XYZ file of C-alpha atoms in Angstrom:
779
model
C -38.204 25.582 6.923
C -41.074 23.523 8.310
C -40.221 21.377 11.344
C -42.554 18.613 12.506
C -41.895 16.276 15.422
C -43.818 13.115 16.297
C -43.264 12.352 19.991
C -44.684 8.837 19.520
C -47.431 9.605 22.047
C -50.381 8.960 19.739
C -50.872 12.632 18.857
C -49.174 12.298 15.454
C -46.648 14.837 14.182
C -46.864 18.394 15.567
C -45.673 21.510 13.767
C -42.811 23.054 15.772
C -41.917 25.671 13.121
C -43.262 28.568 15.186
C -41.213 27.446 18.198
C -37.867 27.693 16.388
C -35.558 30.325 17.885
C -34.053 32.848 15.503
C -30.868 33.382 17.531
C -29.853 29.734 16.975
C -31.392 28.850 13.604
C -32.328 25.384 12.486
C -29.383 23.765 10.678
C -28.997 20.565 8.671
C -25.526 19.126 8.108
C -24.961 16.495 5.418
C -21.589 14.754 5.080
C -20.604 12.370 2.314
C -21.354 8.746 3.271
C -22.167 9.607 6.873
C -25.437 10.199 8.772
C -26.954 13.690 8.476
C -27.585 15.842 11.549
C -30.247 18.411 12.299
C -29.785 20.871 15.192
C -31.803 23.755 16.530
C -33.306 25.515 19.529
C -36.975 25.482 20.560
C -39.077 27.778 22.703
C -41.583 25.152 23.861
C -43.572 27.767 25.753
C -44.949 28.981 22.405
C -48.469 27.968 21.300
C -48.762 24.924 19.042
C -50.451 27.105 16.395
C -51.147 30.855 16.098
C -54.210 31.636 18.172
C -54.083 28.313 20.044
C -54.040 28.257 23.831
C -52.111 24.996 24.303
C -48.310 24.860 24.202
C -46.014 22.391 22.524
C -44.580 19.580 24.652
C -40.843 19.177 25.084
C -39.742 16.647 22.447
C -38.668 13.234 23.741
C -35.781 10.991 22.860
C -36.435 8.841 19.746
C -39.058 11.325 18.494
C -39.468 11.376 14.720
C -38.202 14.601 13.091
C -39.058 15.785 9.577
C -37.782 19.020 8.027
C -39.073 20.276 4.705
C -38.847 23.465 2.709
C -41.802 25.819 2.193
C -41.940 24.467 -1.333
C -42.600 20.928 -0.010
C -39.157 19.352 -0.594
C -38.160 16.991 2.216
C -34.725 18.076 3.479
C -34.226 15.805 6.490
C -35.853 12.887 8.258
C -34.513 11.278 11.394
C -34.786 10.794 15.129
C -33.779 12.572 18.312
C -30.838 10.483 19.501
C -30.721 12.114 22.942
C -33.055 14.025 25.218
C -33.276 17.745 24.309
C -31.058 19.865 26.591
C -32.585 22.750 28.604
C -30.718 26.028 28.044
C -31.151 28.907 30.507
C -31.768 32.174 28.666
C -32.815 34.580 31.440
C -35.563 35.497 33.899
C -39.122 36.413 32.943
C -42.163 37.517 34.871
C -42.877 33.923 35.845
C -39.275 33.086 36.799
C -36.332 31.473 34.952
C -36.814 30.986 31.223
C -35.454 27.920 29.426
C -35.299 26.822 25.840
C -34.373 23.340 24.636
C -31.587 22.493 22.208
C -32.067 19.351 20.159
C -30.008 17.168 17.823
C -31.541 14.672 15.408
C -29.723 12.058 13.344
C -30.983 10.790 10.006
C -32.931 7.545 9.626
C -29.882 5.228 9.565
C -29.535 5.943 13.289
C -32.028 3.117 13.807
C -29.692 0.659 12.083
C -26.654 2.014 13.907
C -28.295 0.954 17.164
C -28.631 -2.659 15.982
C -25.930 -5.304 16.310
C -24.214 -6.464 13.133
C -23.710 -10.090 12.195
C -20.820 -9.863 9.751
C -19.051 -13.188 9.706
C -16.839 -13.045 6.630
C -15.542 -10.982 3.758
C -17.332 -10.257 0.503
C -15.552 -11.165 -2.738
C -16.178 -9.696 -6.204
C -19.689 -8.583 -5.232
C -21.520 -5.580 -6.697
C -21.525 -2.750 -4.173
C -25.319 -2.373 -4.377
C -25.899 -6.034 -3.629
C -23.434 -5.885 -0.732
C -25.161 -2.809 0.720
C -28.605 -4.400 0.429
C -27.343 -7.565 2.140
C -25.752 -5.522 4.914
C -29.019 -3.654 5.466
C -31.175 -6.773 5.456
C -28.885 -8.593 7.881
C -28.734 -5.639 10.270
C -32.441 -4.826 10.466
C -34.598 -6.073 7.620
C -37.558 -3.820 6.859
C -36.388 -0.643 8.593
C -35.209 0.868 5.303
C -36.373 0.232 1.756
C -33.513 -0.529 -0.639
C -35.149 -0.378 -4.070
C -33.289 2.866 -4.851
C -29.851 1.285 -4.362
C -28.084 1.063 -7.712
C -25.975 -2.021 -8.485
C -22.777 -0.003 -8.735
C -19.341 -1.425 -9.389
C -17.933 -4.696 -8.034
C -15.844 -4.634 -4.873
C -12.821 -6.906 -5.021
C -12.613 -7.626 -1.286
C -14.821 -6.032 1.360
C -13.887 -6.667 4.968
C -16.705 -5.620 7.318
C -16.022 -4.123 10.729
C -18.395 -5.712 13.248
C -17.273 -3.230 15.919
C -18.467 -0.307 13.783
C -22.105 0.761 13.201
C -24.070 0.140 10.043
C -23.388 3.635 8.664
C -19.609 3.179 8.866
C -19.752 -0.100 6.949
C -22.259 1.332 4.473
C -20.017 4.351 3.928
C -17.066 2.036 3.337
C -19.004 0.063 0.700
C -20.104 3.213 -1.107
C -16.750 4.972 -0.841
C -14.812 1.960 -2.122
C -16.685 2.177 -5.430
C -16.765 5.983 -5.736
C -20.450 6.120 -4.830
C -22.564 8.051 -2.326
C -25.295 6.657 -0.103
C -28.062 8.630 1.596
C -31.097 7.824 3.731
C -34.199 9.985 3.488
C -37.825 9.248 4.338
C -37.006 5.637 5.235
C -35.470 4.961 1.816
C -31.837 3.994 1.271
C -30.279 5.019 -2.026
C -26.805 4.736 -3.514
C -25.601 6.344 -6.735
C -22.217 6.903 -8.355
C -20.523 10.168 -7.435
C -21.416 12.732 -10.082
C -24.859 11.319 -10.873
C -26.159 14.860 -10.323
C -24.275 17.919 -11.621
C -24.993 21.519 -10.576
C -23.744 24.181 -12.963
C -22.209 27.366 -11.590
C -21.356 29.540 -14.580
C -20.013 32.741 -13.074
C -19.052 34.133 -16.457
C -22.682 33.971 -17.593
C -24.327 34.687 -14.241
C -22.468 37.749 -12.950
C -24.746 40.187 -14.730
C -28.068 38.984 -13.316
C -26.794 38.522 -9.765
C -27.822 34.885 -9.409
C -24.253 33.805 -8.613
C -21.908 35.453 -6.147
C -18.242 35.154 -7.066
C -17.279 36.304 -3.590
C -19.002 33.262 -2.113
C -16.625 30.922 -3.972
C -13.298 29.924 -2.445
C -10.866 27.423 -3.977
C -7.347 26.305 -3.176
C -4.926 23.558 -4.085
C -4.502 21.769 -0.778
C -2.055 19.040 -1.733
C 1.200 19.039 -3.630
C 1.756 17.087 -6.809
C 3.255 13.603 -6.301
C 4.729 11.431 -9.056
C 6.698 8.863 -7.015
C 4.326 6.992 -4.672
C 5.150 4.346 -2.071
C 2.217 2.591 -0.405
C 2.143 -0.033 2.306
C -0.736 -2.422 2.934
C -1.530 -5.311 5.249
C 0.718 -8.167 6.328
C 0.770 -10.492 3.326
C 1.727 -14.129 2.716
C 5.159 -14.032 1.104
C 7.541 -16.893 0.191
C 6.235 -20.447 -0.303
C 8.055 -22.493 2.318
C 8.709 -26.242 2.419
C 10.400 -27.390 5.614
C 11.782 -30.924 5.992
C 12.284 -32.867 9.212
C 13.459 -36.429 9.816
C 11.543 -38.644 12.251
C 13.415 -40.810 14.741
C 10.523 -42.606 16.451
C 10.719 -40.533 19.646
C 10.742 -36.816 18.811
C 7.268 -35.319 19.159
C 7.983 -31.571 18.851
C 9.211 -29.878 15.664
C 9.685 -26.115 15.351
C 9.512 -24.286 12.031
C 12.284 -21.902 11.002
C 9.859 -18.995 10.703
C 6.371 -18.110 11.929
C 3.794 -19.123 9.308
C 1.267 -16.679 7.877
C -2.221 -16.937 9.323
C -5.312 -14.759 9.347
C -6.619 -13.110 12.491
C -10.171 -14.448 12.151
C -10.000 -18.215 11.851
C -13.662 -19.140 12.441
C -15.489 -18.205 9.250
C -18.701 -19.912 10.356
C -19.740 -21.745 13.527
C -23.302 -22.997 13.925
C -24.613 -25.084 16.825
C -28.241 -25.288 15.640
C -29.383 -24.641 19.219
C -31.789 -21.754 18.587
C -35.561 -21.981 18.096
C -35.301 -20.715 14.497
C -32.702 -20.367 11.760
C -30.584 -17.251 12.053
C -31.461 -15.351 8.880
C -28.389 -13.152 9.357
C -26.241 -16.243 8.764
C -28.347 -18.577 6.609
C -30.503 -18.412 3.535
C -33.093 -21.192 3.793
C -34.845 -22.638 0.744
C -37.375 -25.194 1.942
C -40.701 -25.190 0.082
C -41.720 -28.526 1.609
C -40.721 -27.698 5.237
C -38.175 -30.519 5.398
C -35.575 -28.588 7.460
C -36.202 -27.743 11.105
C -34.436 -27.263 14.434
C -34.912 -29.600 17.365
C -33.189 -31.328 20.248
C -30.750 -33.102 17.902
C -29.864 -29.841 16.136
C -30.716 -29.527 12.446
C -33.421 -32.080 11.682
C -33.668 -33.460 8.124
C -37.021 -34.938 7.216
C -36.687 -35.600 3.494
C -36.990 -33.340 0.479
C -39.067 -32.741 -2.613
C -36.940 -35.116 -4.697
C -35.164 -32.400 -6.692
C -31.520 -31.378 -6.537
C -30.892 -27.843 -5.206
C -34.448 -27.075 -4.055
C -34.170 -27.843 -0.320
C -31.019 -26.124 0.904
C -29.385 -24.412 3.864
C -26.981 -21.879 2.349
C -24.536 -19.688 4.279
C -24.891 -16.063 3.181
C -21.165 -15.360 3.306
C -18.900 -16.824 0.618
C -15.712 -18.707 1.454
C -12.407 -17.639 -0.084
C -10.690 -20.853 -1.137
C -7.235 -19.929 0.106
C -4.791 -21.460 2.569
C -5.877 -24.341 4.778
C -9.606 -24.739 5.376
C -11.522 -27.253 7.479
C -15.222 -27.866 6.846
C -16.766 -29.956 9.614
C -20.139 -31.363 10.628
C -20.528 -33.089 14.020
C -23.074 -35.510 15.440
C -24.314 -36.439 11.993
C -26.924 -39.220 11.957
C -28.526 -40.412 8.736
C -31.186 -43.002 8.067
C -32.820 -44.531 5.020
C -33.934 -43.183 2.674
C -31.305 -40.465 2.215
C -30.141 -38.651 -0.889
C -28.250 -35.344 -1.120
C -25.018 -33.468 -0.359
C -23.689 -32.534 3.082
C -21.022 -29.877 3.786
C -20.945 -28.786 0.161
C -18.749 -26.051 -1.300
C -20.326 -24.858 -4.556
C -18.904 -22.875 -7.438
C -22.151 -21.674 -8.979
C -25.767 -22.607 -8.329
C -26.501 -25.172 -5.620
C -26.630 -28.313 -7.738
C -24.569 -31.475 -7.659
C -22.837 -30.627 -10.934
C -21.465 -27.405 -9.348
C -20.295 -29.020 -6.120
C -16.551 -28.491 -5.840
C -16.255 -30.522 -2.634
C -18.785 -32.229 -0.368
C -20.099 -35.525 0.944
C -22.476 -37.298 -1.438
C -25.162 -39.282 0.394
C -27.167 -41.997 -1.385
C -28.680 -45.442 -0.981
C -26.803 -48.589 -1.941
C -28.107 -52.106 -1.362
C -30.607 -50.895 1.187
C -27.937 -49.063 3.213
C -27.098 -45.358 3.472
C -23.603 -44.610 2.172
C -21.553 -41.474 1.728
C -18.699 -40.802 -0.658
C -16.333 -37.863 -1.126
C -17.544 -35.673 -3.973
C -15.114 -33.457 -5.938
C -15.911 -31.394 -9.019
C -19.325 -33.008 -9.426
C -18.140 -36.637 -9.229
C -17.538 -39.254 -6.566
C -13.911 -39.966 -5.617
C -12.139 -42.063 -3.014
C -13.742 -44.651 -0.756
C -17.451 -45.159 -0.153
C -18.384 -45.509 3.523
C -21.463 -47.344 4.812
C -23.139 -45.597 7.732
C -24.375 -47.677 10.631
C -27.905 -47.208 11.928
C -27.989 -45.241 15.192
C -24.323 -44.180 14.970
C -23.245 -40.529 15.046
C -20.354 -39.306 12.915
C -18.048 -36.345 12.506
C -17.432 -35.433 8.860
C -14.489 -33.269 7.815
C -13.186 -31.874 4.558
C -9.670 -30.448 4.652
C -8.566 -28.223 1.801
C -5.199 -26.620 1.173
C -4.244 -24.077 -1.483
C -0.725 -22.617 -1.566
C -2.362 -19.255 -2.355
C -3.889 -17.611 0.705
C -5.579 -14.710 -1.099
C -7.523 -15.665 -4.209
C -9.195 -12.320 -4.973
C -7.306 -9.136 -5.866
C -8.540 -5.740 -4.763
C -10.070 -3.130 -7.098
C -9.568 0.628 -6.716
C -11.816 3.314 -8.220
C -10.390 6.853 -8.354
C -12.360 9.649 -10.003
C -9.971 11.366 -12.402
C -11.082 14.481 -14.306
C -14.724 13.531 -13.881
C -14.327 9.896 -14.960
C -14.311 6.915 -12.567
C -11.352 4.706 -13.474
C -10.567 1.166 -12.351
C -7.254 -0.358 -11.276
C -6.542 -3.915 -10.151
C -9.033 -6.711 -9.704
C -8.954 -10.295 -10.883
C -8.580 -13.763 -9.398
C -5.507 -15.770 -8.417
C -5.302 -19.339 -9.717
C -4.193 -22.105 -7.397
C -4.054 -25.895 -7.159
C -5.804 -27.565 -4.250
C -5.159 -30.570 -2.022
C -8.163 -32.268 -0.411
C -8.560 -34.786 2.378
C -11.914 -36.243 3.456
C -11.846 -37.919 6.873
C -14.596 -39.346 9.061
C -14.916 -40.369 12.701
C -17.459 -42.701 14.262
C -18.167 -40.884 17.536
C -18.912 -44.203 19.221
C -15.228 -45.183 19.000
C -12.540 -44.250 21.514
C -11.229 -40.680 21.238
C -7.740 -41.902 20.282
C -9.037 -43.969 17.355
C -7.553 -42.516 14.162
C -9.967 -40.867 11.765
C -10.856 -42.844 8.640
C -9.454 -41.124 5.543
C -11.798 -41.596 2.590
C -9.901 -39.470 0.056
C -6.454 -37.867 -0.096
C -5.760 -36.215 -3.435
C -5.065 -33.030 -5.367
C -6.474 -31.089 -8.309
C -4.639 -28.668 -10.585
C -7.162 -25.838 -10.479
C -9.725 -24.638 -7.948
C -12.333 -21.855 -7.697
C -11.303 -18.620 -5.975
C -14.411 -18.582 -3.780
C -17.324 -20.893 -3.074
C -20.656 -20.783 -1.329
C -21.047 -23.110 1.639
C -24.242 -25.177 1.673
C -24.571 -27.217 4.860
C -27.424 -29.255 3.381
C -28.623 -29.877 -0.162
C -31.412 -32.352 0.459
C -32.941 -34.307 -2.356
C -34.333 -36.633 0.323
C -32.131 -36.599 3.433
C -33.364 -38.154 6.661
C -31.544 -37.625 9.944
C -29.926 -34.771 11.886
C -26.769 -32.653 12.217
C -25.611 -31.404 15.611
C -23.350 -28.564 14.424
C -21.227 -27.398 11.515
C -18.297 -25.026 11.021
C -15.909 -23.600 8.458
C -12.466 -22.685 9.775
C -9.435 -21.038 8.155
C -6.574 -22.722 10.000
C -3.713 -20.810 8.369
C -1.274 -21.735 5.623
C 0.141 -24.997 7.023
C -0.110 -28.459 5.462
C 1.881 -31.537 6.478
C 2.761 -34.552 4.335
C 5.068 -37.340 5.441
C 6.917 -39.987 3.434
C 7.484 -43.328 5.106
C 10.791 -45.195 4.674
C 9.125 -47.448 2.090
C 8.115 -44.460 -0.054
C 4.394 -44.277 0.781
C 3.062 -40.768 1.467
C 0.224 -39.570 3.672
C -1.257 -36.243 4.696
C -0.869 -35.660 8.413
C -4.128 -34.417 9.962
C -3.868 -31.257 12.080
C -6.326 -30.569 14.884
C -6.669 -31.064 18.619
C -6.251 -34.163 20.774
C -9.263 -36.463 20.885
C -10.365 -35.788 17.300
C -8.540 -38.713 15.719
C -5.867 -36.433 14.207
C -2.079 -36.719 14.096
C -0.801 -33.453 15.523
C -1.503 -29.899 16.573
C 0.199 -26.722 15.396
C 0.595 -23.356 17.106
C 0.511 -19.984 15.368
C 4.194 -19.601 16.250
C 5.037 -22.673 14.159
C 5.431 -25.496 16.698
C 4.174 -28.937 15.622
C 3.363 -31.469 18.325
C 2.595 -35.062 17.315
C 0.269 -37.079 19.527
C 0.991 -40.472 21.035
C 0.658 -43.200 18.444
C 1.202 -40.717 15.580
C 4.897 -39.885 16.196
C 7.005 -39.965 12.987
C 8.976 -43.205 12.806
C 12.696 -43.462 12.180
C 13.665 -42.188 8.682
C 10.163 -40.840 8.041
C 10.471 -37.590 6.083
C 8.041 -34.913 7.316
C 7.400 -32.010 4.912
C 5.575 -28.934 6.198
C 4.271 -26.500 3.566
C 3.384 -22.988 4.660
C 3.720 -19.324 3.718
C 6.082 -16.799 5.255
C 4.876 -13.297 6.102
C 5.933 -9.742 5.264
C 4.477 -6.261 4.857
C 2.771 -5.617 1.527
C 4.364 -2.630 -0.208
C 4.820 -1.122 -3.659
C 6.517 1.908 -5.203
C 5.432 3.316 -8.565
C 6.305 6.484 -10.457
C 4.824 8.496 -13.322
C 7.758 8.906 -15.712
C 5.983 11.483 -17.896
C 5.265 13.709 -14.900
C 8.847 13.438 -13.654
C 10.143 14.446 -17.084
C 7.764 17.398 -17.269
C 8.677 18.607 -13.781
C 12.393 18.357 -14.622
C 12.042 20.502 -17.750
C 12.941 23.646 -15.793
C 16.204 22.167 -14.584
C 14.891 21.314 -11.093
C 14.641 17.727 -9.821
C 11.495 16.211 -11.300
C 10.714 13.617 -8.627
C 8.050 14.452 -6.037
C 7.822 11.524 -3.619
C 4.878 10.623 -1.376
C 4.660 7.774 1.153
C 1.556 6.456 2.847
C -0.613 3.503 3.799
C -3.729 2.169 2.097
C -6.649 2.116 4.533
C -9.593 1.419 2.211
C -10.148 -0.701 0.235
C -7.631 -2.842 2.084
C -4.473 -3.842 0.217
C -3.851 -7.448 1.222
C -0.824 -7.979 -1.039
C 1.949 -6.130 -2.830
C -0.017 -6.619 -6.054
C -2.921 -4.755 -4.401
C -0.494 -2.012 -3.312
C 0.634 -1.656 -6.928
C -2.971 -1.224 -8.059
C -3.576 1.323 -5.306
C -0.375 3.185 -6.290
C -1.630 3.359 -9.884
C -4.886 4.850 -8.630
C -3.059 7.372 -6.453
C -0.721 8.409 -9.276
C -3.706 9.004 -11.556
C -4.859 11.571 -8.966
C -1.609 12.942 -7.587
C -0.359 13.979 -11.038
C -3.619 15.825 -11.815
C -3.773 19.480 -10.776
C -7.565 19.461 -10.634
C -7.597 16.473 -8.261
C -5.860 18.548 -5.544
C -8.482 21.300 -5.449
C -10.779 21.937 -2.490
C -12.935 24.867 -1.507
C -16.373 26.124 -0.579
C -19.379 27.983 -1.952
C -22.422 29.561 -0.358
C -25.775 30.202 -2.006
C -29.107 31.669 -0.898
C -32.216 29.686 -1.838
C -30.469 27.410 -4.368
C -32.628 26.333 -7.268
C -31.943 22.640 -6.561
C -31.250 20.682 -3.403
C -27.558 19.788 -3.135
C -26.332 16.551 -1.579
C -22.832 15.202 -0.876
C -21.690 13.184 -3.875
C -23.134 15.685 -6.334
C -20.715 17.499 -8.629
C -20.336 21.253 -9.065
C -19.365 22.307 -12.573
C -17.771 25.699 -11.940
C -17.021 28.022 -14.864
C -15.089 31.179 -14.090
C -12.717 33.260 -16.185
C -13.562 31.023 -19.167
C -12.279 27.897 -17.390
C -14.453 25.007 -16.155
C -13.669 22.863 -13.132
C -15.622 19.865 -11.810
C -15.480 19.261 -8.063
C -17.167 16.743 -5.746
C -19.447 17.986 -2.973
C -18.296 16.598 0.394
C -20.436 18.516 2.897
C -23.630 20.577 2.734
C -24.980 22.744 5.562
C -28.498 24.153 5.246
C -29.429 26.998 7.616
C -32.887 28.480 8.092
C -32.915 32.281 7.837
C -36.175 32.623 9.829
C -37.695 34.882 7.224
C -40.783 35.109 5.066
C -40.436 34.465 2.170
C -38.139 31.575 3.044
C -34.434 32.403 3.306
C -32.378 29.221 3.087
C -28.581 29.443 3.156
C -26.711 26.532 1.584
C -22.998 26.247 2.387
C -21.106 23.711 0.303
C -17.658 22.258 0.951
C -16.076 20.462 -1.989
C -12.868 18.555 -2.669
C -11.542 16.236 -5.333
C -9.902 12.889 -4.675
C -6.287 13.934 -4.123
C -7.249 16.898 -1.931
C -9.332 14.609 0.272
C -9.111 10.876 -0.347
C -12.377 9.233 -1.266
C -12.315 6.212 -3.612
C -8.931 5.275 -2.134
C -8.598 6.182 1.550
C -5.006 6.807 2.600
C -2.933 7.563 5.665
C 0.226 9.633 5.367
C 1.931 7.423 7.950
C 3.473 4.424 6.214
C 3.589 1.162 8.186
C 6.690 1.303 10.431
C 7.770 -2.264 9.568
C 7.814 -1.558 5.819
C 10.940 -2.351 3.818
C 11.020 0.597 1.432
C 11.758 -0.340 -2.198
C 14.984 1.396 -3.331
C 13.716 2.032 -6.873
C 10.335 2.870 -8.359
C 8.559 1.002 -11.141
C 6.744 2.831 -13.906
C 3.967 0.182 -13.967
C 2.919 -2.856 -11.928
C 5.706 -5.401 -11.927
C 5.888 -7.771 -14.888
C 6.693 -11.090 -13.274
C 6.703 -14.795 -14.003
C 4.447 -17.247 -12.216
C 5.408 -18.228 -8.694
C 6.504 -21.817 -8.128
C 3.400 -22.806 -6.165
C 3.974 -26.537 -6.608
C 7.725 -26.811 -6.100
C 8.352 -29.993 -4.137
C 11.284 -31.886 -2.679
C 11.028 -35.274 -4.376
C 13.656 -36.891 -2.185
C 16.243 -35.951 0.399
C 19.435 -37.902 0.937
C 22.409 -37.124 3.131
C 24.160 -35.514 0.152
C 21.481 -33.868 -2.010
C 17.923 -32.603 -2.358
C 16.080 -33.646 -5.511
C 13.747 -30.825 -6.569
C 10.745 -30.793 -8.890
C 9.938 -27.159 -9.769
C 6.328 -28.125 -10.473
C 6.322 -26.526 -13.927
C 8.461 -26.525 -17.047
C 10.871 -23.614 -17.482
C 10.166 -20.911 -20.087
C 12.052 -21.225 -23.369
C 15.606 -20.041 -22.784
C 14.977 -19.699 -19.029
C 15.163 -21.866 -15.961
C 15.306 -21.873 -12.179
C 17.714 -19.925 -9.972
C 18.663 -21.203 -6.511
C 20.156 -18.887 -3.885
C 21.040 -19.054 -0.211
C 19.166 -15.844 0.555
C 16.027 -14.172 -0.756
C 16.163 -10.800 -2.481
C 19.417 -11.113 -4.460
C 17.986 -12.596 -7.646
C 19.315 -11.258 -10.931
C 21.592 -12.053 -13.837
C 25.234 -11.278 -13.082
C 24.690 -11.329 -9.304
C 26.916 -14.102 -8.002
C 26.809 -13.679 -4.235
C 24.688 -16.362 -2.560
C 24.148 -18.099 -5.920
C 23.919 -21.890 -5.573
C 23.013 -22.917 -9.114
C 20.890 -22.222 -12.167
C 18.992 -25.090 -13.751
C 17.523 -25.106 -17.239
C 15.363 -28.163 -16.540
C 12.367 -28.778 -14.293
C 14.032 -31.407 -12.100
C 17.385 -30.636 -10.517
C 19.538 -31.545 -7.531
C 20.858 -29.231 -4.782
C 24.018 -30.473 -3.013
C 23.779 -30.591 0.777
C 26.506 -29.421 3.153
C 24.869 -29.011 6.589
C 21.997 -30.350 8.669
C 20.144 -27.021 8.756
C 20.024 -25.261 5.399
C 17.749 -22.942 3.449
C 17.469 -22.390 -0.299
C 15.377 -19.861 -2.235
C 14.187 -20.685 -5.762
C 12.658 -18.496 -8.469
C 11.944 -19.003 -12.137
C 13.556 -16.738 -14.763
C 13.150 -16.292 -18.514
C 15.298 -15.304 -21.491
C 14.479 -11.578 -21.399
C 17.230 -9.009 -21.061
C 17.231 -8.344 -18.189
C 15.438 -11.570 -17.275
C 12.045 -11.586 -15.596
C 11.663 -13.517 -12.335
C 8.872 -14.897 -10.175
C 7.505 -12.288 -7.781
C 7.996 -14.544 -4.735
C 10.495 -17.242 -3.840
C 9.821 -20.856 -3.014
C 11.992 -21.537 0.021
C 13.229 -24.936 1.171
C 14.295 -25.329 4.808
C 15.984 -28.560 5.908
C 16.720 -30.025 9.296
C 18.120 -33.371 8.170
C 21.248 -35.386 8.918
C 24.134 -35.180 6.417
C 26.856 -37.701 5.578
């Protein structure tokens, strides 16, 4: 091998090949979807070149290292991550003799030293696009990305800001059964198996090019045909909890802790930096109408066209649960035309705006109006000159997770796909505004309070779409506040959405993660006001699937056919039981395949082609062919002329060593293990997302299921979740064949679980219950 090192001292790269020590040969280690390492030992007392009088300097930290073969192929490029270590080797005529041991890490080490700005998840994005975005946001320009293939779409990618670039890059590649590498400053990503190396021992034994003795294979994992997988904590039952106001009670406690996500702040921007943060925003501003100043984001017009002067957040927003979009210290002047705080489903144009504030001129004044699905709704508000405002959009979907995960196992040489898709959901919206010149206890002005039947699964957030906006914005944010939503019904029958927030923001109440609601002074529910809190319960995502054909085949000999395996899905994350079912399908496709459990190694001298992790070895021996995935390659210099390069290859297929689906054999300890296994993902009816309590008297609850029952089916009401089924009478309250029905009341505190069923035999049910909790007086 040829080793050159550039010590960044202005002397360019020096050839250190002659200084390499034979007793600790130069070695390059490549691992699938991880940085490569190069190690070796140098005698820096040797001349720089044969016949030269000068000696080579000791390499320095951050020195550039390049290793190539005698044939000119580049094998490694990277940097010395640490100072070379002196190693005492004995005493010479001039005194103690030292050599230096060095370790270099491939080019992505530069990115691993940078801080990551990863503010949100990626949804249904091609892996190549996600990897290019990750690279640009970490350190644009350090690596070229033109060799990154588009790859397959990732359902949900959750970045790990505490981990380096290479860990996140490896997660992106691994989740789509791809391999990334960095060489010579170029990042590439290709599907596993893009390159195949043929090892035909049957044909090659005679000429000595292949050594059978250098091949070792074994089956490192047992067959499994009954798989139980746990995932993350998921939103479970749809809860509606009812309280009665009495004019004095300010604190209400929910029956169960509501589901919420750990990271609530999806975006928070104060506009207090000298330039736009390109790791957070994508700025389109051909006319230089957007700038940063003392007032924050300064708007100085536009080019008169919709969607051409925009401030777009790079990260998408999953439209699940309760979201709050807010802009503070907003001041607008004439002329103004455009959209503020817009959520877009598609290109940034008014027609694609799902929700935002439409700003325009009317009668010489600047007005804003709530904008939903490309049209104005609600009340138009006239802005006062010189006044500053806080604008908020509150959105609530009963579904917390709108994107399902996709899993890509490689089965018998073919990359398969399981899962994926979007979850439909209705959406409630409230637009409210505060004039910041008013007293802090002045209620916010609600401009729109309504609902739509269908909403996009994810949107892009565009803080500004300026056709011709004039003014400034102090800050903006997008927050996921959990799964809670509060609506109250006054004694006269009028309903209103109760605004959740913190004191001093013109809202009605605050809510803790534990489920305590505190109403502020002046907003306390009056006597006989019915307060309905909608939220989601929480449980551990889990699924159990079996391969019936494999069980039958294994039982043919008279032995039990079931081979059970339990574990946890680590990557891609399984956010729901539906995701766990998809992951279990992927695992079964591997665990029932004998070839998928094979691992082993091979060693070759001076291979005809360079081998990288992610390549495939097609091994033919004893008239049988096996394809295996290369996981690790170690290249060792033999210090000989002609060149003697030893290539040691470790390989393993997906079940032997998880790759496309990363697993842990320790199932989550709080998992409730399913007693029986399904042979396929559960066939279920739709959940009752929009079940509502129409009215509550001292003797009965009037229920609207929110949808019509299937033909021959209806709605089953039980006192406890988990006992649903035809012929099961314990805890059964009633079965209704119509959409609207009444539940008799017997106590102040009650709970009822409702699911839809059909006319199948046995009947199909909703996957999750809609649960009604009451804390209301009875007769």
